[in-house]
Amino acid sequence: MLRIIDARTGEPVEAAPVRRGLTRVEAHAGGPGLTALRVLLVADLLVRALELGGTPVWAVLAGAPREAELRAAAAALGVRPFEDGRDMGAGLGEAQVIHVGVREEGRVADGGVLVEVAPVLAASEPDPDPAVLRLALLTRPRGTEMELDTAARTEAHERLTRWRRAVAGWARSPSRPIPAEVRQRLREAWEDDLDLPGVLRVLRQVEEAGQDLPDGARFETYAYADRLLGLDLTHDLGAPR
């Protein structure tokens, strides 16, 4: 069961309090920029986590300046499309409304649950591979301000390259089921206030597990986690060795 911290109260709440009830995830992002992209990424990850738990979700984007540019940048980052929320009516029957945004910028609506996202400071130009940027943004808790400097981008690039190559290699072995304890650790991480750095730690442990974990099980673990992370970890499948 996914529980998130409501930034308005500081208390954990169920992201989907009614089984199979509709949850509206509303992203409040400003104009194009890394902070706005981080808001949309967090909203995208929240939608994915809810859907993995069987919750129907309505994802909407509150009005934002230069919206077309923002949507294009988000799509390049692997964020799935959000509906236009500017003209939505009231009383649509949602069991839960979750707002995602930067509170101090004053763009987050009252009511519902607030998932707060901290700003991103950039000390270099964006990486040409959007998946590297996506991974870099996942490495820090969403409520922590982060500096996306050259070192952070280089670390993300090296990790993504290594994981994609590893996944392609593991795919050559017979498939094996994900060990129950590994699946549990993954779900415990993302269901605990959407702890994405925790999910990445589990994947690193799987990578470093040695011969005790068959390669086929590693592949299935990474493919499963990527349904949430959206990093295209199977990108190198079929590529020459």
Coordinates of N, CA and C in Angstrom, one line a residue:
M1 N 0.8 -1.2 0.0 CA 0.0 0.0 0.0 C 0.9 1.3 0.0
L2 N 0.7 2.1 -1.0 CA 1.5 3.3 -1.1 C 1.1 4.3 -0.1
R3 N 2.0 4.8 0.7 CA 1.8 5.8 1.6 C 2.8 7.0 1.3
I4 N 2.3 8.2 1.4 CA 3.1 9.4 1.1 C 2.9 10.4 2.2
I5 N 3.9 11.2 2.3 CA 3.9 12.3 3.4 C 3.1 13.5 2.8
D6 N 2.1 13.9 3.4 CA 1.4 15.1 3.1 C 2.1 16.3 3.6
A7 N 2.7 17.1 2.7 CA 3.5 18.2 3.1 C 2.7 19.3 3.9
R8 N 1.4 19.3 3.8 CA 0.6 20.3 4.5 C 0.6 19.9 6.0
T9 N 0.6 18.6 6.3 CA 0.5 18.2 7.7 C 1.7 17.5 8.3
G10 N 2.6 17.0 7.4 CA 3.8 16.2 7.8 C 3.4 14.8 8.2
E11 N 2.2 14.4 7.9 CA 1.7 13.0 8.3 C 1.6 12.1 7.1
P12 N 1.9 10.8 7.2 CA 1.7 9.9 6.1 C 0.3 9.6 5.9
V13 N -0.1 9.5 4.6 CA -1.5 9.2 4.2 C -1.5 8.2 3.1
E14 N -2.6 7.4 3.0 CA -2.7 6.5 1.9 C -2.9 7.2 0.6
A15 N -2.1 6.9 -0.4 CA -2.2 7.5 -1.7 C -3.5 7.1 -2.4
A16 N -4.0 5.9 -2.1 CA -5.3 5.4 -2.6 C -6.1 4.9 -1.5
P17 N -6.8 5.7 -0.8 CA -7.6 5.3 0.4 C -8.8 4.4 0.1
V18 N -9.3 4.4 -1.1 CA -10.4 3.6 -1.5 C -9.9 2.6 -2.5
R19 N -10.1 1.3 -2.3 CA -9.7 0.3 -3.2 C -10.4 0.5 -4.5
R20 N -9.6 0.6 -5.6 CA -10.0 0.8 -7.0 C -10.7 2.1 -7.2
G21 N -10.6 3.0 -6.2 CA -11.2 4.3 -6.3 C -10.2 5.2 -7.1
L22 N -10.8 6.1 -7.9 CA -10.0 7.0 -8.8 C -9.2 8.0 -8.0
T23 N -7.9 8.1 -8.3 CA -7.0 9.1 -7.7 C -6.6 10.1 -8.8
R24 N -6.8 11.4 -8.5 CA -6.3 12.4 -9.4 C -5.0 12.9 -9.0
V25 N -4.0 12.8 -9.9 CA -2.7 13.4 -9.6 C -2.5 14.7 -10.4
E26 N -2.4 15.8 -9.8 CA -2.4 17.1 -10.4 C -1.0 17.7 -10.3
A27 N -0.3 17.9 -11.4 CA 1.1 18.5 -11.4 C 1.0 20.0 -11.5
H28 N 1.7 20.7 -10.7 CA 1.7 22.1 -10.7 C 3.2 22.6 -11.0
A29 N 3.4 22.8 -12.3 CA 4.8 23.1 -12.7 C 4.8 24.5 -13.3
G30 N 5.8 25.2 -13.2 CA 6.0 26.5 -13.9 C 6.4 26.3 -15.3
G31 N 7.0 27.4 -15.9 CA 7.5 27.3 -17.2 C 8.6 26.3 -17.3
P32 N 9.1 26.0 -18.5 CA 10.2 25.1 -18.7 C 11.4 25.4 -17.9
G33 N 12.0 24.3 -17.4 CA 13.2 24.4 -16.5 C 13.3 23.1 -15.7
L34 N 14.4 22.9 -15.1 CA 14.7 21.6 -14.5 C 13.8 21.4 -13.3
T35 N 13.5 22.5 -12.5 CA 12.6 22.3 -11.4 C 11.2 21.9 -11.9
A36 N 10.7 22.5 -12.9 CA 9.4 22.1 -13.5 C 9.4 20.6 -14.0
L37 N 10.5 20.2 -14.6 CA 10.7 18.9 -15.1 C 10.7 17.9 -13.9
R38 N 11.3 18.3 -12.8 CA 11.4 17.4 -11.6 C 10.0 17.2 -11.1
V39 N 9.1 18.3 -11.1 CA 7.8 18.2 -10.6 C 7.0 17.2 -11.5
L40 N 7.1 17.3 -12.8 CA 6.4 16.4 -13.7 C 7.0 15.0 -13.6
L41 N 8.3 14.8 -13.3 CA 8.8 13.5 -13.1 C 8.3 12.8 -11.9
V42 N 8.2 13.6 -10.8 CA 7.7 13.0 -9.5 C 6.2 12.6 -9.7
A43 N 5.4 13.5 -10.4 CA 4.0 13.1 -10.7 C 3.9 11.9 -11.6
D44 N 4.8 11.8 -12.6 CA 4.8 10.6 -13.4 C 5.1 9.3 -12.6
L45 N 6.1 9.4 -11.7 CA 6.5 8.2 -10.9 C 5.3 7.9 -10.0
L46 N 4.7 8.9 -9.4 CA 3.5 8.6 -8.5 C 2.4 7.9 -9.3
V47 N 2.1 8.4 -10.5 CA 1.1 7.7 -11.3 C 1.5 6.2 -11.6
R48 N 2.8 6.0 -12.0 CA 3.2 4.7 -12.3 C 3.1 3.8 -11.0
A49 N 3.5 4.3 -9.9 CA 3.4 3.5 -8.6 C 1.9 3.1 -8.3
L50 N 1.0 4.1 -8.5 CA -0.4 3.8 -8.2 C -0.9 2.8 -9.2
E51 N -0.6 2.9 -10.4 CA -1.0 1.9 -11.4 C -0.5 0.5 -11.2
L52 N 0.8 0.4 -10.7 CA 1.3 -0.9 -10.4 C 0.6 -1.5 -9.2
G53 N 0.0 -0.7 -8.4 CA -0.9 -1.2 -7.3 C -2.3 -1.4 -7.7
G54 N -2.7 -1.2 -8.9 CA -4.0 -1.4 -9.4 C -5.0 -0.3 -9.2
T55 N -4.5 0.9 -8.9 CA -5.3 2.1 -8.7 C -5.5 2.8 -10.0
P56 N -6.8 3.1 -10.4 CA -7.0 4.0 -11.6 C -6.6 5.4 -11.3
V57 N -5.9 6.0 -12.2 CA -5.3 7.4 -12.0 C -5.7 8.3 -13.1
W58 N -6.0 9.5 -12.8 CA -6.3 10.6 -13.7 C -5.2 11.6 -13.5
A59 N -4.2 11.7 -14.5 CA -3.1 12.6 -14.4 C -3.4 13.9 -15.2
V60 N -3.3 15.0 -14.5 CA -3.6 16.3 -15.1 C -2.4 17.3 -14.9
L61 N -2.3 18.2 -15.8 CA -1.3 19.3 -15.6 C -2.0 20.6 -15.5
A62 N -1.8 21.2 -14.3 CA -2.4 22.5 -14.1 C -1.8 23.5 -15.1
G63 N -2.5 24.6 -15.4 CA -2.0 25.5 -16.4 C -0.6 26.0 -16.1
A64 N 0.2 26.0 -17.1 CA 1.6 26.5 -16.9 C 2.0 27.3 -18.1
P65 N 2.9 28.4 -17.9 CA 3.4 29.2 -19.0 C 4.2 28.4 -19.9
R66 N 4.2 28.7 -21.2 CA 4.9 28.0 -22.2 C 4.7 26.5 -22.1
E67 N 3.4 26.1 -22.0 CA 3.1 24.7 -21.8 C 3.5 23.8 -22.8
A68 N 3.4 24.2 -24.1 CA 3.8 23.3 -25.2 C 5.3 22.9 -25.0
E69 N 6.1 23.9 -24.7 CA 7.6 23.7 -24.6 C 7.9 22.7 -23.4
L70 N 7.1 23.0 -22.3 CA 7.3 22.1 -21.1 C 6.9 20.7 -21.4
R71 N 5.7 20.5 -22.1 CA 5.3 19.2 -22.4 C 6.3 18.5 -23.3
A72 N 6.9 19.2 -24.3 CA 7.9 18.5 -25.1 C 9.1 18.1 -24.4
A73 N 9.6 18.9 -23.4 CA 10.7 18.6 -22.6 C 10.4 17.4 -21.7
A74 N 9.2 17.3 -21.2 CA 8.8 16.2 -20.3 C 8.7 14.9 -21.1
A75 N 8.1 15.0 -22.3 CA 8.0 13.8 -23.2 C 9.4 13.2 -23.5
A76 N 10.4 14.1 -23.7 CA 11.8 13.7 -24.0 C 12.3 13.0 -22.8
L77 N 11.9 13.4 -21.6 CA 12.4 12.8 -20.3 C 11.7 11.5 -20.0
G78 N 10.7 11.1 -20.9 CA 10.0 9.8 -20.6 C 8.8 10.0 -19.7
V79 N 8.4 11.2 -19.5 CA 7.2 11.5 -18.7 C 6.0 11.3 -19.6
R80 N 5.0 10.4 -19.2 CA 3.9 10.2 -20.0 C 2.9 11.4 -20.1
P81 N 2.1 11.5 -21.1 CA 1.3 12.7 -21.2 C 0.3 12.9 -20.1
F82 N 0.1 14.2 -19.7 CA -0.9 14.6 -18.7 C -2.0 15.3 -19.5
E83 N -3.2 15.1 -19.0 CA -4.3 15.8 -19.5 C -4.3 17.3 -19.1
D84 N -5.0 18.1 -19.9 CA -5.1 19.6 -19.5 C -6.0 19.7 -18.4
G85 N -5.6 20.3 -17.3 CA -6.4 20.4 -16.1 C -7.0 21.8 -15.9
R86 N -6.8 22.7 -16.9 CA -7.3 24.1 -16.7 C -8.8 24.2 -16.7
D87 N -9.5 23.3 -17.4 CA -10.9 23.5 -17.6 C -11.7 22.3 -16.9
M88 N -11.0 21.6 -16.0 CA -11.7 20.4 -15.4 C -12.8 20.9 -14.4
G89 N -13.9 20.2 -14.4 CA -15.0 20.5 -13.5 C -14.8 19.9 -12.1
A90 N -15.6 20.4 -11.2 CA -15.6 19.9 -9.9 C -16.5 18.6 -9.8
G91 N -16.3 17.9 -8.7 CA -17.2 16.8 -8.4 C -17.1 15.6 -9.4
L92 N -15.8 15.3 -9.7 CA -15.7 14.2 -10.7 C -15.6 12.8 -10.0
G93 N -15.8 12.8 -8.7 CA -15.8 11.5 -8.0 C -14.5 10.9 -7.7
E94 N -13.5 11.7 -7.6 CA -12.2 11.1 -7.2 C -12.2 10.7 -5.7
A95 N -11.6 9.6 -5.4 CA -11.5 9.2 -4.0 C -10.3 9.9 -3.3
Q96 N -9.4 10.4 -4.1 CA -8.2 11.1 -3.6 C -7.8 12.1 -4.6
V97 N -7.3 13.3 -4.2 CA -6.6 14.3 -5.0 C -5.3 14.5 -4.5
I98 N -4.2 14.3 -5.3 CA -2.8 14.6 -4.9 C -2.2 15.6 -5.7
H99 N -1.8 16.7 -5.1 CA -1.1 17.8 -5.8 C 0.4 17.6 -5.7
V100 N 1.1 17.8 -6.8 CA 2.5 17.7 -6.8 C 3.1 19.0 -7.3
G101 N 4.0 19.6 -6.4 CA 4.5 20.9 -6.8 C 5.5 21.5 -5.8
V102 N 6.0 22.7 -6.1 CA 6.9 23.4 -5.2 C 6.1 24.4 -4.4
R103 N 5.9 24.2 -3.2 CA 4.9 24.9 -2.4 C 5.2 26.4 -2.3
E104 N 6.5 26.8 -2.1 CA 6.8 28.2 -1.9 C 6.6 29.0 -3.1
E105 N 6.4 28.4 -4.3 CA 6.2 29.2 -5.5 C 4.8 29.6 -5.6
G106 N 3.9 29.1 -4.7 CA 2.5 29.6 -4.7 C 1.6 29.1 -5.8
R107 N 2.0 28.0 -6.4 CA 1.2 27.5 -7.6 C 0.4 26.3 -7.2
V108 N 0.4 25.8 -6.0 CA -0.3 24.6 -5.6 C -1.6 24.9 -5.0
A109 N -2.7 24.3 -5.5 CA -4.0 24.5 -5.1 C -4.2 24.0 -3.6
D110 N -5.2 24.6 -3.0 CA -5.6 24.2 -1.6 C -6.4 22.9 -1.7
G111 N -6.5 22.2 -0.6 CA -7.2 21.0 -0.6 C -6.4 19.8 -1.1
G112 N -6.9 18.6 -0.7 CA -6.2 17.4 -1.1 C -4.8 17.2 -0.4
V113 N -4.1 16.3 -0.9 CA -2.8 15.9 -0.4 C -1.7 16.7 -1.2
L114 N -0.7 17.1 -0.5 CA 0.4 17.8 -1.2 C 1.7 17.0 -1.2
V115 N 2.2 16.7 -2.3 CA 3.6 16.1 -2.5 C 4.5 17.2 -2.9
E116 N 5.4 17.5 -2.0 CA 6.2 18.7 -2.2 C 7.5 18.3 -2.9
V117 N 7.9 19.1 -3.9 CA 9.1 18.9 -4.7 C 10.1 20.1 -4.5
A118 N 11.3 19.8 -4.2 CA 12.3 20.8 -4.0 C 12.9 21.3 -5.3
P119 N 13.4 22.5 -5.4 CA 14.0 23.0 -6.7 C 15.3 22.2 -7.1
V120 N 15.6 22.4 -8.3 CA 16.9 21.8 -8.9 C 17.8 23.0 -9.3
L121 N 19.0 23.0 -8.9 CA 20.0 23.9 -9.4 C 20.9 23.3 -10.4
A122 N 21.1 23.9 -11.5 CA 21.9 23.3 -12.6 C 23.2 24.1 -12.7
A123 N 24.3 23.4 -12.7 CA 25.6 24.1 -12.9 C 26.2 23.7 -14.3
S124 N 25.5 23.1 -15.1 CA 26.0 22.7 -16.5 C 24.8 22.5 -17.4
E125 N 25.1 22.3 -18.7 CA 24.1 22.2 -19.7 C 23.4 20.8 -19.5
P126 N 22.2 20.6 -19.9 CA 21.5 19.3 -19.8 C 22.3 18.2 -20.6
D127 N 22.2 17.0 -20.1 CA 22.8 15.9 -20.8 C 22.1 15.6 -22.1
P128 N 22.8 15.3 -23.2 CA 22.0 15.0 -24.4 C 21.2 13.8 -24.4
D129 N 21.4 12.9 -23.4 CA 20.6 11.7 -23.2 C 19.6 12.0 -22.1
P130 N 18.3 12.1 -22.5 CA 17.3 12.5 -21.4 C 17.2 11.4 -20.3
A131 N 17.5 10.1 -20.7 CA 17.5 9.1 -19.6 C 18.5 9.3 -18.6
V132 N 19.6 9.9 -18.9 CA 20.7 10.2 -17.9 C 20.1 11.3 -17.0
L133 N 19.5 12.3 -17.5 CA 18.9 13.4 -16.7 C 17.8 12.8 -15.8
R134 N 17.0 11.9 -16.3 CA 15.9 11.2 -15.5 C 16.6 10.5 -14.3
L135 N 17.6 9.7 -14.6 CA 18.2 8.9 -13.5 C 18.9 9.9 -12.5
A136 N 19.5 10.9 -13.0 CA 20.2 11.8 -12.1 C 19.1 12.5 -11.1
L137 N 18.0 12.8 -11.6 CA 16.9 13.4 -10.8 C 16.3 12.4 -9.8
L138 N 16.5 11.1 -10.1 CA 15.9 10.0 -9.2 C 16.8 9.7 -8.0
T139 N 18.1 10.2 -8.1 CA 19.1 9.8 -7.1 C 19.0 10.5 -5.8
R140 N 18.2 11.6 -5.7 CA 18.0 12.4 -4.5 C 16.6 12.4 -4.1
P141 N 16.3 12.4 -2.8 CA 14.9 12.5 -2.3 C 14.2 13.7 -2.9
R142 N 13.0 13.6 -3.3 CA 12.3 14.7 -4.1 C 12.2 15.9 -3.2
G143 N 12.2 15.8 -1.9 CA 12.0 17.0 -1.1 C 13.3 17.7 -0.8
T144 N 14.4 17.2 -1.3 CA 15.8 17.8 -1.1 C 16.2 18.6 -2.3
E145 N 16.6 19.8 -2.0 CA 17.1 20.6 -3.1 C 18.4 19.9 -3.6
M146 N 18.5 19.9 -5.0 CA 19.7 19.2 -5.5 C 20.4 20.1 -6.5
E147 N 21.7 20.0 -6.6 CA 22.5 20.7 -7.6 C 22.9 19.7 -8.7
L148 N 22.4 19.9 -9.8 CA 22.6 18.9 -10.9 C 23.9 19.4 -11.7
D149 N 25.1 19.1 -11.0 CA 26.3 19.5 -11.6 C 26.9 18.5 -12.5
T150 N 28.1 18.7 -13.0 CA 28.8 17.8 -13.9 C 29.0 16.4 -13.2
A151 N 29.4 16.4 -12.0 CA 29.7 15.2 -11.2 C 28.4 14.3 -11.2
A152 N 27.3 14.9 -10.9 CA 26.0 14.2 -10.7 C 25.6 13.6 -12.1
R153 N 25.8 14.4 -13.2 CA 25.5 13.9 -14.5 C 26.4 12.7 -14.9
T154 N 27.7 12.9 -14.6 CA 28.6 11.9 -15.0 C 28.4 10.6 -14.3
E155 N 28.0 10.7 -13.0 CA 27.7 9.5 -12.2 C 26.5 8.8 -12.8
A156 N 25.4 9.6 -13.1 CA 24.2 9.0 -13.7 C 24.5 8.3 -15.1
H157 N 25.3 9.0 -15.9 CA 25.6 8.4 -17.2 C 26.4 7.1 -17.0
E158 N 27.3 7.0 -16.1 CA 28.1 5.8 -16.0 C 27.2 4.7 -15.4
R159 N 26.3 5.0 -14.5 CA 25.5 4.0 -13.9 C 24.5 3.5 -15.0
L160 N 23.9 4.4 -15.7 CA 22.9 4.0 -16.7 C 23.6 3.1 -17.8
T161 N 24.7 3.5 -18.3 CA 25.4 2.7 -19.3 C 25.8 1.3 -18.7
R162 N 26.2 1.3 -17.5 CA 26.6 0.0 -16.9 C 25.4 -0.9 -16.7
W163 N 24.3 -0.4 -16.3 CA 23.1 -1.2 -16.0 C 22.5 -1.7 -17.3
R164 N 22.5 -0.8 -18.4 CA 21.9 -1.2 -19.6 C 22.7 -2.4 -20.2
R165 N 24.0 -2.3 -20.1 CA 24.9 -3.4 -20.6 C 24.7 -4.6 -19.8
A166 N 24.6 -4.5 -18.5 CA 24.4 -5.6 -17.7 C 23.1 -6.3 -18.0
V167 N 22.0 -5.5 -18.1 CA 20.7 -6.1 -18.4 C 20.7 -6.9 -19.8
A168 N 21.4 -6.3 -20.8 CA 21.5 -7.0 -22.1 C 22.3 -8.3 -21.9
G169 N 23.3 -8.3 -21.0 CA 24.0 -9.6 -20.8 C 23.2 -10.6 -20.0
W170 N 22.5 -10.1 -19.0 CA 21.7 -11.1 -18.2 C 20.5 -11.7 -19.1
A171 N 20.1 -10.9 -20.1 CA 19.0 -11.4 -20.9 C 19.3 -12.6 -21.7
R172 N 20.6 -12.9 -21.8 CA 21.1 -14.1 -22.6 C 21.0 -15.4 -21.8
S173 N 20.7 -15.2 -20.5 CA 20.5 -16.4 -19.6 C 19.1 -16.8 -19.5
P174 N 18.8 -18.0 -19.1 CA 17.4 -18.4 -19.0 C 16.7 -17.6 -17.9
S175 N 15.4 -17.2 -18.2 CA 14.7 -16.4 -17.2 C 14.5 -17.2 -15.9
R176 N 14.5 -16.4 -14.8 CA 14.3 -16.9 -13.5 C 13.4 -16.0 -12.8
P177 N 12.5 -16.4 -11.9 CA 11.6 -15.5 -11.2 C 12.4 -14.6 -10.2
I178 N 11.8 -13.4 -10.0 CA 12.4 -12.5 -9.1 C 12.2 -13.1 -7.7
P179 N 13.3 -13.1 -6.9 CA 13.2 -13.7 -5.6 C 12.2 -12.9 -4.7
A180 N 11.4 -13.6 -3.9 CA 10.3 -12.9 -3.2 C 10.9 -11.8 -2.3
E181 N 12.0 -12.0 -1.7 CA 12.5 -10.9 -0.8 C 13.0 -9.7 -1.6
V182 N 13.5 -9.9 -2.8 CA 13.9 -8.8 -3.6 C 12.7 -8.0 -4.1
R183 N 11.6 -8.7 -4.5 CA 10.4 -8.0 -4.9 C 9.8 -7.2 -3.7
Q184 N 9.9 -7.8 -2.6 CA 9.3 -7.2 -1.4 C 10.1 -5.9 -1.0
R185 N 11.5 -5.9 -1.1 CA 12.3 -4.8 -0.8 C 12.0 -3.6 -1.8
L186 N 11.8 -4.0 -3.1 CA 11.5 -3.0 -4.1 C 10.2 -2.3 -3.8
R187 N 9.2 -3.1 -3.5 CA 7.8 -2.5 -3.2 C 7.8 -1.7 -1.9
E188 N 8.5 -2.2 -0.9 CA 8.6 -1.5 0.4 C 9.3 -0.1 0.2
A189 N 10.2 -0.1 -0.7 CA 10.9 1.2 -1.0 C 9.9 2.2 -1.7
W190 N 9.3 1.8 -2.8 CA 8.5 2.8 -3.5 C 7.2 3.0 -2.8
E191 N 6.7 2.1 -2.0 CA 5.5 2.4 -1.2 C 5.7 3.2 0.0
D192 N 7.0 3.4 0.4 CA 7.3 4.2 1.6 C 7.6 5.6 1.1
D193 N 6.6 6.4 0.9 CA 6.7 7.8 0.5 C 7.4 7.9 -0.9
L194 N 7.3 7.0 -1.8 CA 7.8 7.0 -3.1 C 9.4 7.2 -3.0
D195 N 10.0 6.3 -2.3 CA 11.5 6.4 -2.0 C 12.2 5.8 -3.2
L196 N 12.5 6.7 -4.2 CA 13.2 6.2 -5.4 C 14.6 5.9 -5.2
P197 N 15.4 6.8 -4.4 CA 16.7 6.4 -4.0 C 16.8 5.0 -3.4
G198 N 15.8 4.6 -2.6 CA 15.7 3.3 -2.0 C 15.6 2.2 -3.1
V199 N 14.8 2.5 -4.1 CA 14.6 1.5 -5.2 C 16.0 1.3 -5.9
L200 N 16.7 2.4 -6.1 CA 18.0 2.3 -6.8 C 19.0 1.6 -5.9
R201 N 18.9 1.7 -4.6 CA 19.8 0.9 -3.7 C 19.5 -0.6 -3.9
V202 N 18.3 -0.9 -3.9 CA 18.0 -2.4 -4.1 C 18.5 -2.9 -5.4
L203 N 18.4 -2.1 -6.5 CA 19.0 -2.5 -7.8 C 20.5 -2.7 -7.7
R204 N 21.1 -1.8 -7.0 CA 22.6 -1.9 -6.9 C 22.9 -3.2 -6.1
Q205 N 22.2 -3.5 -5.1 CA 22.4 -4.7 -4.3 C 22.2 -6.0 -5.2
V206 N 21.2 -5.9 -6.1 CA 21.0 -7.0 -7.0 C 22.2 -7.1 -8.0
E207 N 22.7 -6.0 -8.4 CA 23.8 -6.0 -9.3 C 25.0 -6.6 -8.7
E208 N 25.2 -6.4 -7.4 CA 26.4 -6.8 -6.7 C 26.2 -8.1 -5.9
A209 N 25.1 -8.8 -6.2 CA 24.8 -10.0 -5.4 C 25.7 -11.2 -5.6
G210 N 26.5 -11.2 -6.7 CA 27.4 -12.3 -6.9 C 26.6 -13.5 -7.5
Q211 N 27.2 -14.7 -7.3 CA 26.7 -15.9 -8.0 C 25.5 -16.5 -7.3
D212 N 25.1 -15.9 -6.1 CA 23.9 -16.4 -5.4 C 22.6 -16.1 -6.1
L213 N 22.7 -15.1 -7.0 CA 21.5 -14.7 -7.7 C 21.7 -15.0 -9.2
P214 N 20.8 -15.8 -9.8 CA 21.0 -16.1 -11.2 C 20.8 -14.9 -12.1
D215 N 21.6 -14.9 -13.2 CA 21.4 -13.7 -14.1 C 20.0 -13.5 -14.6
G216 N 19.3 -14.6 -14.9 CA 17.9 -14.5 -15.4 C 17.0 -13.8 -14.4
A217 N 17.3 -14.0 -13.1 CA 16.5 -13.3 -12.0 C 16.9 -11.9 -11.9
R218 N 18.2 -11.6 -12.2 CA 18.6 -10.1 -12.2 C 17.9 -9.4 -13.3
F219 N 17.8 -10.1 -14.5 CA 17.1 -9.4 -15.6 C 15.7 -9.1 -15.3
E220 N 15.0 -10.1 -14.8 CA 13.6 -9.9 -14.5 C 13.4 -8.9 -13.4
T221 N 14.3 -8.8 -12.5 CA 14.2 -7.7 -11.4 C 14.3 -6.3 -12.0
Y222 N 15.3 -6.2 -12.9 CA 15.5 -4.8 -13.5 C 14.3 -4.5 -14.4
A223 N 13.8 -5.4 -15.1 CA 12.7 -5.2 -16.0 C 11.5 -4.8 -15.2
Y224 N 11.3 -5.5 -14.1 CA 10.1 -5.1 -13.2 C 10.3 -3.7 -12.7
A225 N 11.4 -3.4 -12.1 CA 11.6 -2.1 -11.5 C 11.5 -1.0 -12.5
D226 N 11.9 -1.3 -13.8 CA 11.8 -0.3 -14.8 C 10.4 0.1 -15.2
R227 N 9.4 -0.7 -14.8 CA 8.1 -0.3 -15.1 C 7.7 0.9 -14.2
L228 N 8.4 1.1 -13.1 CA 8.3 2.3 -12.3 C 9.3 3.4 -12.7
L229 N 10.5 3.0 -12.9 CA 11.6 4.0 -13.1 C 11.5 4.6 -14.5
G230 N 11.2 3.9 -15.5 CA 11.1 4.4 -16.9 C 12.4 4.8 -17.4
L231 N 13.4 4.0 -17.2 CA 14.8 4.3 -17.7 C 15.2 3.6 -18.9
D232 N 14.3 2.8 -19.5 CA 14.5 2.0 -20.7 C 15.8 1.1 -20.4
L233 N 15.8 0.4 -19.3 CA 17.0 -0.4 -19.0 C 17.2 -1.6 -19.9
T234 N 16.2 -1.9 -20.8 CA 16.4 -3.0 -21.8 C 16.9 -2.4 -23.1
H235 N 17.3 -1.2 -23.1 CA 17.7 -0.5 -24.3 C 18.7 -1.2 -25.2
D236 N 19.7 -1.9 -24.6 CA 20.8 -2.5 -25.3 C 20.5 -4.0 -25.6
L237 N 19.3 -4.5 -25.4 CA 19.0 -5.9 -25.8 C 19.2 -6.1 -27.3
G238 N 20.0 -7.1 -27.6 CA 20.2 -7.4 -29.0 C 21.4 -6.7 -29.6
A239 N 22.0 -5.8 -28.9 CA 23.2 -5.0 -29.4 C 24.4 -6.0 -29.4
P240 N 25.3 -5.7 -30.3 CA 26.5 -6.6 -30.4 C 27.3 -6.5 -29.0
R241 N 27.9 -7.6 -28.7 CA 28.7 -7.6 -27.4 C 29.9 -6.7 -27.6

